[in-house]
PDB file of C-alpha atoms in Angstrom:
ATOM      1  CA  MET K   1     199.853 155.402   9.704  1.00 88.00           C
ATOM      2  CA  ASP K   2     197.583 152.647   8.434  1.00 93.00           C
ATOM      3  CA  LYS K   3     197.051 149.286  10.131  1.00 93.00           C
ATOM      4  CA  THR K   4     199.353 147.447   7.728  1.00 95.00           C
ATOM      5  CA  GLU K   5     202.269 149.752   8.535  1.00 95.00           C
ATOM      6  CA  LEU K   6     201.446 149.434  12.245  1.00 94.00           C
ATOM      7  CA  PHE K   7     201.538 145.653  11.909  1.00 95.00           C
ATOM      8  CA  GLN K   8     204.901 145.778  10.113  1.00 96.00           C
ATOM      9  CA  ARG K   9     206.304 147.943  12.917  1.00 94.00           C
ATOM     10  CA  PHE K  10     204.862 145.503  15.458  1.00 94.00           C
ATOM     11  CA  VAL K  11     206.602 142.557  13.788  1.00 95.00           C
ATOM     12  CA  ALA K  12     209.902 144.450  13.659  1.00 96.00           C
ATOM     13  CA  PHE K  13     209.499 145.457  17.314  1.00 94.00           C
ATOM     14  CA  THR K  14     208.722 141.955  18.565  1.00 94.00           C
ATOM     15  CA  THR K  15     211.665 140.562  16.600  1.00 96.00           C
ATOM     16  CA  ALA K  16     213.932 143.161  18.197  1.00 95.00           C
ATOM     17  CA  VAL K  17     212.546 142.269  21.639  1.00 94.00           C
ATOM     18  CA  HIS K  18     213.468 138.609  21.105  1.00 92.00           C
ATOM     19  CA  GLU K  19     216.967 139.569  19.932  1.00 95.00           C
ATOM     20  CA  VAL K  20     217.569 141.851  22.922  1.00 93.00           C
ATOM     21  CA  LYS K  21     216.197 139.249  25.338  1.00 91.00           C
ATOM     22  CA  HIS K  22     218.586 136.705  23.844  1.00 91.00           C
ATOM     23  CA  ASP K  23     221.516 139.126  24.196  1.00 92.00           C
ATOM     24  CA  ILE K  24     220.864 140.093  27.807  1.00 92.00           C
ATOM     25  CA  THR K  25     220.201 136.514  28.951  1.00 90.00           C
ATOM     26  CA  LYS K  26     223.087 134.897  27.061  1.00 90.00           C
ATOM     27  CA  GLY K  27     225.191 132.810  29.400  1.00 88.00           C
ATOM     28  CA  LEU K  28     222.943 133.374  32.420  1.00 85.00           C
ATOM     29  CA  LYS K  29     221.013 130.148  32.422  1.00 83.00           C
ATOM     30  CA  PRO K  30     221.845 128.229  35.599  1.00 90.00           C
ATOM     31  CA  GLU K  31     223.916 125.057  35.336  1.00 89.00           C
ATOM     32  CA  GLY K  32     221.882 121.873  35.341  1.00 92.00           C
ATOM     33  CA  ILE K  33     218.837 123.621  33.880  1.00 95.00           C
ATOM     34  CA  THR K  34     217.933 123.065  30.227  1.00 94.00           C
ATOM     35  CA  PRO K  35     216.865 126.037  28.069  1.00 91.00           C
ATOM     36  CA  VAL K  36     213.257 124.765  28.123  1.00 94.00           C
ATOM     37  CA  GLN K  37     213.340 124.447  31.903  1.00 96.00           C
ATOM     38  CA  TYR K  38     214.787 127.954  32.214  1.00 94.00           C
ATOM     39  CA  ASP K  39     212.035 129.388  30.014  1.00 94.00           C
ATOM     40  CA  ILE K  40     209.433 127.641  32.163  1.00 96.00           C
ATOM     41  CA  LEU K  41     211.031 128.946  35.375  1.00 97.00           C
ATOM     42  CA  GLU K  42     211.126 132.455  33.936  1.00 95.00           C
ATOM     43  CA  TYR K  43     207.452 132.239  32.978  1.00 96.00           C
ATOM     44  CA  ILE K  44     206.481 130.944  36.412  1.00 97.00           C
ATOM     45  CA  ALA K  45     208.548 133.660  38.120  1.00 97.00           C
ATOM     46  CA  VAL K  46     206.753 136.410  36.217  1.00 95.00           C
ATOM     47  CA  SER K  47     203.232 134.948  36.164  1.00 95.00           C
ATOM     48  CA  GLN K  48     202.917 132.653  39.192  1.00 94.00           C
ATOM     49  CA  PRO K  49     200.932 130.776  40.079  1.00 95.00           C
ATOM     50  CA  VAL K  50     200.288 129.166  36.697  1.00 96.00           C
ATOM     51  CA  THR K  51     198.651 125.995  35.464  1.00 95.00           C
ATOM     52  CA  LEU K  52     200.279 123.262  33.437  1.00 94.00           C
ATOM     53  CA  SER K  53     197.989 124.212  30.564  1.00 95.00           C
ATOM     54  CA  GLN K  54     199.233 127.811  30.637  1.00 96.00           C
ATOM     55  CA  ILE K  55     202.835 126.605  30.529  1.00 96.00           C
ATOM     56  CA  SER K  56     202.028 124.274  27.635  1.00 96.00           C
ATOM     57  CA  ASP K  57     200.235 127.016  25.673  1.00 95.00           C
ATOM     58  CA  CYS K  58     202.795 129.735  26.328  1.00 92.00           C
ATOM     59  CA  HIS K  59     205.809 127.626  25.395  1.00 91.00           C
ATOM     60  CA  HIS K  60     204.220 125.671  22.556  1.00 94.00           C
ATOM     61  CA  ILE K  61     204.966 122.310  24.121  1.00 95.00           C
ATOM     62  CA  SER K  62     202.626 119.386  24.570  1.00 96.00           C
ATOM     63  CA  MET K  63     200.963 118.779  27.923  1.00 95.00           C
ATOM     64  CA  PRO K  64     202.953 115.532  28.458  1.00 95.00           C
ATOM     65  CA  ASN K  65     206.233 117.359  27.758  1.00 96.00           C
ATOM     66  CA  ALA K  66     205.253 120.265  30.007  1.00 95.00           C
ATOM     67  CA  SER K  67     204.321 117.797  32.745  1.00 96.00           C
ATOM     68  CA  ARG K  68     207.660 116.009  32.398  1.00 97.00           C
ATOM     69  CA  GLU K  69     209.613 119.282  32.607  1.00 97.00           C
ATOM     70  CA  ILE K  70     207.648 120.363  35.685  1.00 97.00           C
ATOM     71  CA  ARG K  71     208.357 116.980  37.277  1.00 97.00           C
ATOM     72  CA  LYS K  72     212.088 117.498  36.658  1.00 97.00           C
ATOM     73  CA  LEU K  73     211.938 121.020  38.113  1.00 98.00           C
ATOM     74  CA  ARG K  74     210.051 119.682  41.141  1.00 97.00           C
ATOM     75  CA  GLU K  75     212.747 117.030  41.605  1.00 97.00           C
ATOM     76  CA  LYS K  76     215.313 119.857  41.606  1.00 97.00           C
ATOM     77  CA  GLN K  77     213.098 121.558  44.215  1.00 97.00           C
ATOM     78  CA  LEU K  78     212.708 124.684  42.084  1.00 98.00           C
ATOM     79  CA  CYS K  79     208.912 124.616  41.777  1.00 98.00           C
ATOM     80  CA  GLU K  80     205.950 123.034  43.483  1.00 97.00           C
ATOM     81  CA  LYS K  81     202.324 122.192  42.798  1.00 95.00           C
ATOM     82  CA  VAL K  82     199.556 123.418  45.074  1.00 93.00           C
ATOM     83  CA  SER K  83     195.802 122.988  44.889  1.00 88.00           C
ATOM     84  CA  ALA K  84     193.792 126.045  43.902  1.00 82.00           C
ATOM     85  CA  GLU K  85     191.531 127.508  46.535  1.00 85.00           C
ATOM     86  CA  GLY K  86     187.919 126.774  45.711  1.00 82.00           C
ATOM     87  CA  ASP K  87     188.725 123.957  43.264  1.00 80.00           C
ATOM     88  CA  ARG K  88     191.126 121.375  44.590  1.00 80.00           C
ATOM     89  CA  ARG K  89     191.155 119.637  41.193  1.00 83.00           C
ATOM     90  CA  VAL K  90     193.122 122.565  39.732  1.00 86.00           C
ATOM     91  CA  GLN K  91     196.856 122.324  40.331  1.00 92.00           C
ATOM     92  CA  LEU K  92     198.803 125.584  40.381  1.00 96.00           C
ATOM     93  CA  ILE K  93     202.532 125.718  39.892  1.00 97.00           C
ATOM     94  CA  ARG K  94     204.735 128.220  41.666  1.00 97.00           C
ATOM     95  CA  LEU K  95     208.391 128.610  42.526  1.00 98.00           C
ATOM     96  CA  THR K  96     209.762 127.203  45.753  1.00 98.00           C
ATOM     97  CA  GLU K  97     211.983 129.410  47.903  1.00 98.00           C
ATOM     98  CA  ALA K  98     215.018 127.882  46.168  1.00 97.00           C
ATOM     99  CA  GLY K  99     213.461 128.527  42.758  1.00 97.00           C
ATOM    100  CA  GLN K 100     212.677 132.116  43.705  1.00 97.00           C
ATOM    101  CA  ARG K 101     216.259 132.694  44.909  1.00 97.00           C
ATOM    102  CA  LEU K 102     217.589 131.222  41.666  1.00 97.00           C
ATOM    103  CA  MET K 103     215.389 133.423  39.513  1.00 97.00           C
ATOM    104  CA  ASP K 104     216.056 136.518  41.654  1.00 97.00           C
ATOM    105  CA  GLY K 105     219.759 135.975  41.013  1.00 96.00           C
ATOM    106  CA  VAL K 106     219.264 135.588  37.276  1.00 96.00           C
ATOM    107  CA  PHE K 107     216.935 138.604  37.115  1.00 96.00           C
ATOM    108  CA  GLY K 108     219.523 140.641  39.038  1.00 96.00           C
ATOM    109  CA  GLN K 109     222.101 139.858  36.356  1.00 96.00           C
ATOM    110  CA  ILE K 110     219.601 140.640  33.602  1.00 95.00           C
ATOM    111  CA  GLU K 111     218.766 143.939  35.291  1.00 96.00           C
ATOM    112  CA  ALA K 112     222.444 144.886  35.408  1.00 96.00           C
ATOM    113  CA  ARG K 113     222.771 144.190  31.687  1.00 95.00           C
ATOM    114  CA  PHE K 114     219.581 146.154  31.027  1.00 95.00           C
ATOM    115  CA  HIS K 115     220.969 149.143  32.932  1.00 95.00           C
ATOM    116  CA  GLN K 116     224.088 148.982  30.756  1.00 94.00           C
ATOM    117  CA  ARG K 117     221.868 149.209  27.661  1.00 94.00           C
ATOM    118  CA  VAL K 118     219.919 152.228  28.919  1.00 94.00           C
ATOM    119  CA  GLY K 119     222.624 153.907  30.999  1.00 94.00           C
ATOM    120  CA  HIS K 120     223.252 156.606  28.390  1.00 96.00           C
ATOM    121  CA  LEU K 121     219.594 157.724  28.262  1.00 96.00           C
ATOM    122  CA  SER K 122     218.368 160.935  29.830  1.00 96.00           C
ATOM    123  CA  ALA K 123     215.731 160.942  32.571  1.00 95.00           C
ATOM    124  CA  SER K 124     213.238 162.253  30.023  1.00 97.00           C
ATOM    125  CA  GLU K 125     214.011 159.426  27.589  1.00 96.00           C
ATOM    126  CA  ILE K 126     213.678 156.848  30.365  1.00 95.00           C
ATOM    127  CA  LYS K 127     210.306 158.321  31.295  1.00 96.00           C
ATOM    128  CA  ASP K 128     209.203 158.218  27.634  1.00 96.00           C
ATOM    129  CA  ILE K 129     210.257 154.577  27.332  1.00 95.00           C
ATOM    130  CA  GLY K 130     208.430 153.732  30.554  1.00 95.00           C
ATOM    131  CA  ASN K 131     205.281 155.380  29.220  1.00 95.00           C
ATOM    132  CA  ALA K 132     205.644 153.584  25.886  1.00 94.00           C
ATOM    133  CA  LEU K 133     206.088 150.226  27.625  1.00 94.00           C
ATOM    134  CA  HIS K 134     203.014 150.888  29.751  1.00 95.00           C
ATOM    135  CA  LEU K 135     200.995 151.777  26.659  1.00 94.00           C
ATOM    136  CA  LEU K 136     202.172 148.663  24.800  1.00 93.00           C
ATOM    137  CA  HIS K 137     201.432 146.474  27.805  1.00 92.00           C
ATOM    138  CA  THR K 138     197.916 147.804  28.322  1.00 94.00           C
ATOM    139  CA  LYS K 139     196.869 148.197  24.671  1.00 92.00           C
ATOM    140  CA  VAL K 140     198.660 145.397  22.813  1.00 91.00           C
ATOM    141  CA  PHE K 141     200.050 142.787  25.213  1.00 88.00           C
ATOM    142  CA  SER K 142     197.206 142.299  27.667  1.00 85.00           C
TER     143      SER K 142
END
C-alpha cells in the first residue's frame, strides 16, 4: 500500500469515527448544556487538566469564546480553574466533583452503547481491535 492509499483509508476511518461517535452520543447530552459546552466537558474529562488555549485549539473556537464557555461551565459548577504548580500565571481547567459525576454518567451510557456495537465480536476480534486501537493511538494520534 502506498502513502496515498493509506491517507485515503485514514480519511475514511476518521469520517467513520465521527459518524459512530455521533451515533453513540446522540441524545445523551445533559439538559442545560449546549453542544459546545458538552464537547468542552468531554475534552476536559479525557485530558484534564487543560489550558484555555488547548480548549480553543482543539475545538476551533476563539479564545474569547472558549473563555466565555468556561465561565458558563464554572457558573454551573461543572469545572474549575486552578493555578499550575511552578507557574501560578498558568491557569489549568479541570472538572469539579459535580462535573466528573456528570461525565461519568454520560460515559457510562456511551459505554453501554459501545458494548452493544461490539457485543457480537469474538474475544479474538476484540483483542485485535484493541491492538489496532493501541497502534493507531501510538503511531498516528499521539
